Coordinates of C-alpha atoms in Angstrom, one line a residue:
X26 CA 1.5 -16.4 -75.9
X27 CA -2.1 -18.3 -76.8
X28 CA -5.1 -18.6 -74.5
X29 CA -6.5 -22.5 -73.2
X30 CA -9.9 -22.4 -75.3
X31 CA -8.6 -20.5 -78.9
X32 CA -10.5 -22.3 -81.2
X33 CA -13.7 -23.3 -79.3
X34 CA -16.5 -21.2 -80.2
X35 CA -19.9 -20.4 -77.8
X36 CA -23.1 -19.4 -78.8
X37 CA -24.5 -17.2 -76.0
X38 CA -28.3 -16.8 -76.1
X39 CA -28.5 -15.4 -72.6
X40 CA -29.9 -12.6 -70.6
X41 CA -29.0 -10.8 -67.7
X42 CA -26.1 -12.3 -65.8
X43 CA -26.0 -15.7 -64.3
X44 CA -26.3 -17.2 -67.8
X45 CA -24.5 -15.0 -69.6
X46 CA -21.8 -14.4 -66.9
X47 CA -20.2 -18.1 -68.0
X48 CA -19.3 -17.4 -71.7
X49 CA -17.8 -14.3 -70.5
X50 CA -15.2 -16.7 -68.5
X51 CA -14.7 -18.6 -71.1
X52 CA -14.2 -15.6 -73.0
X53 CA -11.6 -15.0 -71.1
X54 CA -9.7 -18.2 -71.6
X55 CA -9.5 -17.4 -75.2
X56 CA -13.5 -18.4 -77.0
X57 CA -14.9 -17.4 -79.4
X58 CA -18.5 -15.7 -77.8
X59 CA -21.1 -15.3 -79.9
X60 CA -23.8 -12.8 -78.1
X61 CA -27.2 -13.4 -79.8
X62 CA -29.7 -10.1 -78.4
X63 CA -33.1 -8.8 -80.0
X64 CA -33.1 -6.5 -82.9
X65 CA -33.6 -2.9 -81.6
X66 CA -34.1 -3.4 -77.9
X67 CA -30.8 -6.4 -76.6
X68 CA -30.3 -7.7 -73.6
X69 CA -32.4 -6.1 -71.2
X70 CA -29.3 -6.2 -68.8
X71 CA -28.5 -3.1 -71.6
X72 CA -30.8 -0.8 -70.4
X73 CA -30.6 -1.1 -66.3
X74 CA -28.7 2.7 -65.6
X75 CA -29.7 1.4 -61.6
X76 CA -30.6 -0.9 -59.2
X77 CA -31.1 0.4 -56.0
X78 CA -29.3 3.1 -55.4
X79 CA -26.8 1.8 -57.3
X80 CA -26.3 4.0 -60.1
X81 CA -24.6 2.0 -62.7
X82 CA -24.9 4.1 -65.9
X83 CA -21.3 4.7 -67.9
X84 CA -20.8 7.4 -70.4
X85 CA -22.1 6.6 -73.7
X86 CA -25.5 5.5 -72.4
X87 CA -23.7 2.3 -71.5
X88 CA -24.6 -0.4 -68.4
X89 CA -21.8 -0.7 -66.2
X90 CA -23.8 -4.2 -64.9
X91 CA -23.4 -5.0 -69.0
X92 CA -19.9 -4.5 -69.3
X93 CA -19.6 -7.6 -66.9
X94 CA -21.6 -9.9 -68.1
X95 CA -20.6 -9.2 -71.6
X96 CA -17.0 -8.9 -72.3
X97 CA -15.0 -10.6 -74.4
X98 CA -18.0 -11.3 -76.9
X99 CA -19.3 -10.1 -80.3
X100 CA -22.9 -9.2 -80.4
X101 CA -25.2 -10.2 -83.3
X102 CA -28.7 -9.2 -83.6
X103 CA -31.0 -12.0 -84.5
X104 CA -35.4 -12.4 -84.1
X105 CA -35.7 -15.9 -82.9
X106 CA -39.3 -15.3 -82.9
X107 CA -39.1 -16.1 -87.0
X108 CA -38.2 -18.8 -89.0
X109 CA -35.4 -17.0 -91.1
X110 CA -33.8 -16.0 -87.2
X111 CA -34.5 -19.4 -86.1
X112 CA -32.7 -20.4 -89.4
X113 CA -29.9 -18.7 -88.8
X114 CA -29.7 -19.8 -85.2
X115 CA -29.4 -23.4 -85.7
X116 CA -26.4 -22.7 -89.0
X117 CA -24.3 -20.8 -86.7
X118 CA -25.3 -23.8 -83.6
X119 CA -23.9 -26.3 -86.2
X120 CA -20.6 -24.5 -86.8
X121 CA -20.0 -24.1 -82.9
X122 CA -18.9 -25.8 -80.1
X123 CA -20.8 -24.3 -77.0
X124 CA -24.9 -23.3 -76.6
X125 CA -25.7 -21.1 -73.7
X126 CA -28.7 -20.4 -72.8
X127 CA -30.7 -19.3 -69.7
X128 CA -34.0 -18.3 -70.6
X129 CA -36.8 -20.3 -69.6
X130 CA -38.3 -23.6 -71.1
X131 CA -41.6 -22.1 -72.7
X132 CA -39.2 -19.6 -74.6
X133 CA -36.4 -21.8 -75.4
X134 CA -39.8 -24.5 -76.7
X135 CA -41.1 -21.4 -78.5
X136 CA -38.1 -20.6 -80.7
X137 CA -37.0 -23.6 -81.3
X138 CA -33.7 -24.3 -79.5
X139 CA -34.2 -26.8 -77.2
X140 CA -31.5 -29.1 -77.1
X141 CA -32.8 -32.2 -79.0
X142 CA -33.1 -29.4 -82.3
X143 CA -29.6 -28.3 -82.0
X144 CA -28.7 -31.9 -81.1
X145 CA -29.9 -33.0 -84.6
X146 CA -28.2 -30.2 -85.9
X147 CA -24.7 -30.6 -84.0
X148 CA -24.6 -34.2 -82.0
X149 CA -21.2 -33.0 -80.9
X150 CA -22.9 -29.7 -79.5
X151 CA -22.4 -28.8 -75.8
X152 CA -25.7 -27.3 -74.3
X153 CA -25.8 -25.5 -71.3
X154 CA -28.7 -24.5 -69.4
X155 CA -29.1 -22.1 -66.9
X156 CA -31.9 -21.7 -64.2
X157 CA -33.4 -20.5 -61.4
X158 CA -33.9 -23.5 -59.6
X159 CA -33.3 -26.5 -61.2
X160 CA -34.3 -28.6 -64.0
X161 CA -36.8 -31.1 -61.8
X162 CA -38.9 -30.0 -59.0
X163 CA -42.3 -27.8 -58.5
X164 CA -40.9 -24.6 -59.0
X165 CA -38.8 -25.8 -62.1
X166 CA -40.2 -23.0 -64.5
X167 CA -40.2 -20.2 -62.5
X168 CA -37.5 -17.3 -62.8
X169 CA -35.4 -15.9 -60.1
X170 CA -32.2 -14.0 -59.7
X171 CA -29.4 -13.4 -57.5
X172 CA -31.4 -12.5 -54.5
X173 CA -33.2 -16.0 -54.5
X174 CA -30.6 -17.5 -54.7
X175 CA -29.3 -15.5 -51.5
X176 CA -33.0 -16.5 -50.1
X177 CA -33.6 -20.1 -51.1
X178 CA -30.1 -21.6 -50.1
X179 CA -29.8 -20.4 -46.7
X180 CA -27.1 -17.7 -47.5
X181 CA -29.0 -15.2 -45.8
X182 CA -28.7 -16.8 -43.1
X183 CA -25.3 -16.8 -43.1
X184 CA -24.1 -13.3 -42.8
X185 CA -24.4 -10.9 -40.1
X186 CA -24.0 -12.1 -36.5
X187 CA -26.3 -13.9 -34.2
X188 CA -29.7 -12.6 -33.6
X189 CA -30.0 -10.0 -36.5
X190 CA -33.0 -11.0 -39.0
X191 CA -31.9 -12.8 -42.1
X192 CA -29.5 -10.4 -44.1
X193 CA -29.7 -9.8 -48.0
X194 CA -25.8 -9.3 -49.2
X195 CA -24.9 -7.1 -52.3
X196 CA -26.4 -8.3 -55.4
X197 CA -24.8 -10.6 -58.0
X198 CA -22.6 -12.7 -55.8
X199 CA -24.7 -15.6 -56.1
X200 CA -25.2 -14.7 -59.7
X201 CA -21.1 -15.1 -60.0
X202 CA -20.8 -17.9 -58.7
X203 CA -24.1 -19.5 -60.9
X204 CA -21.3 -18.0 -64.1
X205 CA -18.1 -20.0 -62.9
X206 CA -20.3 -22.8 -62.0
X207 CA -21.8 -22.7 -65.7
X208 CA -18.6 -22.2 -67.2
X209 CA -16.9 -24.7 -65.2
X210 CA -19.4 -27.7 -66.1
X211 CA -18.9 -26.4 -70.0
X212 CA -15.3 -27.0 -69.5
X213 CA -15.9 -30.3 -68.4
X214 CA -18.5 -31.3 -70.7
X215 CA -15.7 -30.3 -73.7
X216 CA -13.4 -32.5 -72.2
X217 CA -15.5 -35.3 -72.3
X218 CA -16.1 -34.7 -76.0
X219 CA -12.2 -34.8 -76.7
X220 CA -12.8 -38.2 -74.8
X221 CA -15.9 -39.6 -76.7
X222 CA -16.8 -37.7 -79.2
X223 CA -19.5 -37.2 -77.8
X224 CA -21.6 -33.8 -77.0
X225 CA -24.2 -33.1 -74.3
X226 CA -26.2 -30.9 -72.3
X227 CA -25.5 -29.6 -68.7
X228 CA -27.9 -27.8 -66.5
X229 CA -27.0 -24.8 -64.1
X230 CA -29.1 -23.1 -61.9
X231 CA -28.8 -20.5 -59.1
X232 CA -30.1 -22.4 -56.6
X233 CA -27.8 -25.5 -56.8
X234 CA -24.9 -23.0 -57.4
X235 CA -25.2 -20.7 -54.2
X236 CA -25.9 -24.6 -52.1
X237 CA -22.8 -25.8 -53.6
X238 CA -21.1 -22.6 -52.3
X239 CA -22.5 -23.3 -48.8
X240 CA -21.2 -26.9 -48.9
X241 CA -19.7 -27.2 -45.8
X242 CA -22.6 -25.0 -43.8
X243 CA -25.3 -27.5 -45.1
X244 CA -23.1 -30.5 -44.6
X245 CA -22.5 -29.5 -41.0
X246 CA -26.7 -28.8 -40.4
X247 CA -27.3 -32.1 -42.3
X248 CA -24.8 -34.6 -40.9
X249 CA -24.4 -32.4 -37.6
X250 CA -27.9 -31.6 -36.8
X251 CA -27.3 -28.3 -36.5
X252 CA -27.1 -24.7 -37.2
X253 CA -23.8 -23.3 -37.9
X254 CA -23.9 -20.0 -36.1
X255 CA -23.2 -16.9 -37.0
X256 CA -20.7 -15.2 -36.3
X257 CA -20.6 -12.9 -33.3
X258 CA -17.5 -10.6 -32.7
X259 CA -18.2 -10.3 -28.9
X260 CA -18.5 -14.1 -28.6
X261 CA -16.5 -15.9 -30.9
X262 CA -12.7 -17.5 -30.3
X263 CA -10.4 -14.5 -29.4
X264 CA -7.9 -16.2 -32.0
X265 CA -10.5 -16.3 -35.1
X266 CA -11.9 -12.7 -35.0
X267 CA -11.7 -9.7 -36.9
X268 CA -10.2 -6.1 -34.3
X269 CA -10.6 -2.5 -35.1
X270 CA -7.2 -0.5 -35.1
X271 CA -5.8 2.5 -33.9
X272 CA -6.0 4.4 -37.9
X273 CA -9.8 3.1 -37.8
X274 CA -9.2 0.4 -40.5
X275 CA -9.7 -3.1 -39.2
X276 CA -7.4 -7.1 -39.1
X277 CA -8.7 -10.3 -39.2
X278 CA -6.5 -12.8 -37.9
X279 CA -6.9 -16.9 -38.0
X280 CA -5.0 -18.5 -35.3
X281 CA -5.0 -22.5 -35.7
X282 CA -3.9 -24.7 -34.0
X283 CA -4.6 -22.2 -31.1
X284 CA -2.3 -23.7 -28.9
X285 CA 0.4 -23.8 -31.3
X286 CA 0.0 -19.9 -32.1
X287 CA -1.2 -18.8 -28.9
X288 CA 2.5 -18.0 -27.3
X289 CA 3.4 -16.2 -30.5
X290 CA 0.5 -14.0 -30.5
X291 CA 0.5 -12.9 -26.6
X292 CA 4.3 -12.0 -27.6
X293 CA 3.5 -9.9 -30.8
X294 CA 0.5 -8.1 -28.7
X295 CA 3.3 -7.2 -25.9
X296 CA 1.2 -9.4 -23.5
X297 CA 3.8 -12.1 -22.7
X298 CA 2.0 -12.2 -19.2
X299 CA -1.4 -13.5 -20.9
X300 CA 0.4 -16.5 -22.1
X301 CA 0.3 -18.0 -18.8
X302 CA -2.2 -16.4 -17.0
X303 CA -4.6 -19.3 -15.6
X304 CA -7.5 -17.2 -17.0
X305 CA -6.2 -18.3 -20.7
X306 CA -3.6 -20.7 -20.4
X307 CA -5.6 -23.3 -22.2
X308 CA -8.1 -23.2 -25.4
X309 CA -11.0 -24.7 -23.4
X310 CA -10.5 -21.4 -20.9
X311 CA -9.9 -19.1 -24.2
X312 CA -13.1 -20.3 -25.9
X313 CA -14.6 -20.3 -22.6
X314 CA -14.2 -16.9 -21.4
X315 CA -14.1 -15.6 -25.1
X316 CA -16.0 -11.9 -24.5
X317 CA -12.7 -11.6 -22.0
X318 CA -10.5 -11.9 -24.0
X319 CA -11.9 -10.4 -26.7
X320 CA -12.3 -7.3 -24.8
X321 CA -8.5 -7.2 -24.1
X322 CA -7.5 -8.0 -27.3
X323 CA -10.1 -5.1 -28.5
X324 CA -7.6 -2.3 -26.6
X325 CA -5.0 -3.8 -27.3
X326 CA -5.0 -3.6 -30.9
X327 CA -6.4 0.0 -31.1
X328 CA -3.3 1.2 -29.8
X329 CA -1.4 0.8 -32.9
X330 CA -2.3 1.6 -37.0
X331 CA -3.3 -1.6 -38.8
X332 CA 0.0 -1.1 -41.1
X333 CA 2.1 -1.8 -37.6
X334 CA 0.0 -4.6 -36.3
X335 CA 0.4 -6.7 -39.7
X336 CA 4.6 -5.9 -39.6
X337 CA 4.7 -7.3 -36.2
X338 CA 2.1 -10.3 -37.1
X339 CA 4.7 -10.9 -40.1
X340 CA 7.6 -11.1 -37.4
X341 CA 5.5 -14.0 -35.8
X342 CA 4.1 -15.6 -38.4
X343 CA 1.0 -15.1 -37.5
X344 CA -2.1 -15.7 -40.3
X345 CA -4.0 -12.5 -40.9
X346 CA -4.7 -9.3 -43.1
X347 CA -6.3 -6.3 -43.0
X348 CA -10.0 -6.1 -43.6
X349 CA -10.6 -4.0 -47.6
X350 CA -13.5 -2.3 -49.2
X351 CA -13.5 -2.8 -52.8
X352 CA -12.1 1.1 -53.5
X353 CA -9.2 -0.3 -51.5
X354 CA -8.3 -3.0 -53.3
X355 CA -6.3 -1.8 -56.6
X356 CA -4.1 0.1 -53.8
X357 CA -3.3 -3.8 -52.1
X358 CA 0.1 -4.8 -53.4
X359 CA -0.8 -8.5 -53.7
X360 CA -3.9 -8.0 -55.4
X361 CA -2.6 -6.0 -57.9
X362 CA 0.6 -8.1 -59.0
X363 CA -1.1 -11.4 -59.1
X364 CA -3.5 -9.6 -61.7
X365 CA -6.8 -10.3 -59.2
X366 CA -7.7 -6.6 -60.6
X367 CA -6.0 -5.9 -63.9
X368 CA -5.9 -3.3 -66.3
X369 CA -7.8 -3.3 -69.9
X370 CA -8.5 -0.7 -72.2
X371 CA -12.1 0.0 -72.7
X372 CA -13.5 1.8 -75.9
X373 CA -15.4 5.0 -74.2
X374 CA -13.9 5.0 -70.6
X375 CA -10.4 4.6 -71.0
X376 CA -7.7 2.5 -69.4
X377 CA -9.8 0.4 -66.3
X378 CA -9.6 -1.4 -63.7
X379 CA -11.5 -4.5 -63.8
X380 CA -11.9 -8.3 -61.8
X381 CA -8.8 -9.8 -63.5
X382 CA -8.8 -14.0 -64.0
X383 CA -7.8 -15.6 -60.8
X384 CA -5.7 -18.4 -62.5
X385 CA -2.3 -18.6 -63.0
X386 CA -1.2 -20.7 -66.2
X387 CA 2.9 -21.2 -67.3
X388 CA 2.1 -22.3 -70.7
X389 CA -1.3 -20.2 -71.5
X390 CA -2.0 -16.4 -71.1
X391 CA -5.6 -15.8 -69.6
X392 CA -7.2 -12.2 -69.7
X393 CA -10.4 -10.4 -71.4
X394 CA -9.6 -9.7 -74.3
X395 CA -12.1 -7.1 -75.4
X396 CA -15.2 -4.7 -73.9
X397 CA -18.4 -5.6 -73.9
X398 CA -19.9 -5.0 -77.5
X399 CA -22.2 -2.5 -79.2
X400 CA -25.7 -3.9 -79.9
X401 CA -25.0 -5.7 -83.3
X402 CA -22.0 -4.2 -83.5
X403 CA -20.5 -7.4 -85.3
X404 CA -23.8 -9.0 -86.8
X405 CA -22.4 -8.8 -90.6
X406 CA -18.7 -10.4 -89.6
X407 CA -20.6 -13.2 -87.6
X408 CA -22.8 -14.1 -90.8
X409 CA -20.3 -13.9 -93.5
X410 CA -17.6 -15.4 -91.2
X411 CA -19.3 -17.8 -89.4
X412 CA -22.5 -18.2 -91.0
X413 CA -21.1 -17.8 -94.6
X414 CA -24.3 -15.6 -96.1
X415 CA -23.8 -13.2 -99.0
X416 CA -23.9 -9.5 -98.4
X417 CA -27.3 -9.9 -100.1
X418 CA -28.6 -12.6 -97.8
X419 CA -27.9 -9.8 -95.2
X420 CA -29.4 -7.3 -96.7
X421 CA -32.4 -9.0 -97.6
X422 CA -32.3 -10.3 -93.3
X423 CA -32.2 -6.7 -92.5
X424 CA -34.8 -5.2 -94.4
X425 CA -37.1 -7.8 -93.4
X426 CA -36.8 -7.6 -89.6
X427 CA -34.5 -10.4 -89.2
X428 CA -31.6 -8.8 -88.0

């Protein structure tokens, strides 16, 4: 079964994750992705073996961070600071559908890989630029990473409970949202090219992707004139809350509209008396006395393990699920049977599990088809098969340090 993007060629001229993560997704969909890297050193993310207390080094000197951002790709080493290197990438771009870079404007201009330059070579090219803060404004040329996206978008105030200082989430979340957004916009531009024949430039930023992720939070602030309150377990609506169970696992339930589910919930909890209790017999009362009712629910949920509660709630068709840690995902049948976590054969690690592409096509297959490449692993292959260079020319490029 074919993949949706078979026959589409992507040049990935990016570093770290917010940029390269987009072409990795296109690779899941079947695109041929050629990653351009500096000779000898490669993408800086190759050497990141630790972020804070998180160790990322894998056997064989690989970086786990590099693996995630560069699956499905071929690696071509190329010195873009040389005229020969620029000539090579121009030829490759002339024979490709997409060019992506998250280098800053000054670097792109210095390396002669701006959109106007490549558009002259290939008018149908989709040129995707990824930045920290967007193409306009006073900070358009400033750099930034995931944490800047979390901070400037308001994301850090969406975490934790009321009264806490702004909280930093685990790294990579906003980078991955940016990668998803980049892949989405590239696909949109490819579709437009199919209809009009014209290529175009698209620009995606870490900040813009983070604000779009927070769409409703920001919409409420701008239209309603107030900040969405952070969750507070003790004061939140008792029927939209999480509870600790007897086995120290947690359950999250969302029962909306409350009036429909209040009776079934009381019966499921073994407390049918609560349904007509005058303290809680309307939703207004339940919300006004949320601290009291949450405390009652806390005591009830501690009487049974999470699995038992999930089975009971299923009988009453109450919307709830267990709270997983990342290590527990591989034991969740809903995760594995839908391919949200899937197996991949890795050249040095053997069979491993990775996040799977989360959309199902009934007429195509979608999956990661190869691990991240070794530095320059496909240089000769790309230059001969895509670039059309002879072996003698490739030998000269190598002798001159161009590749």
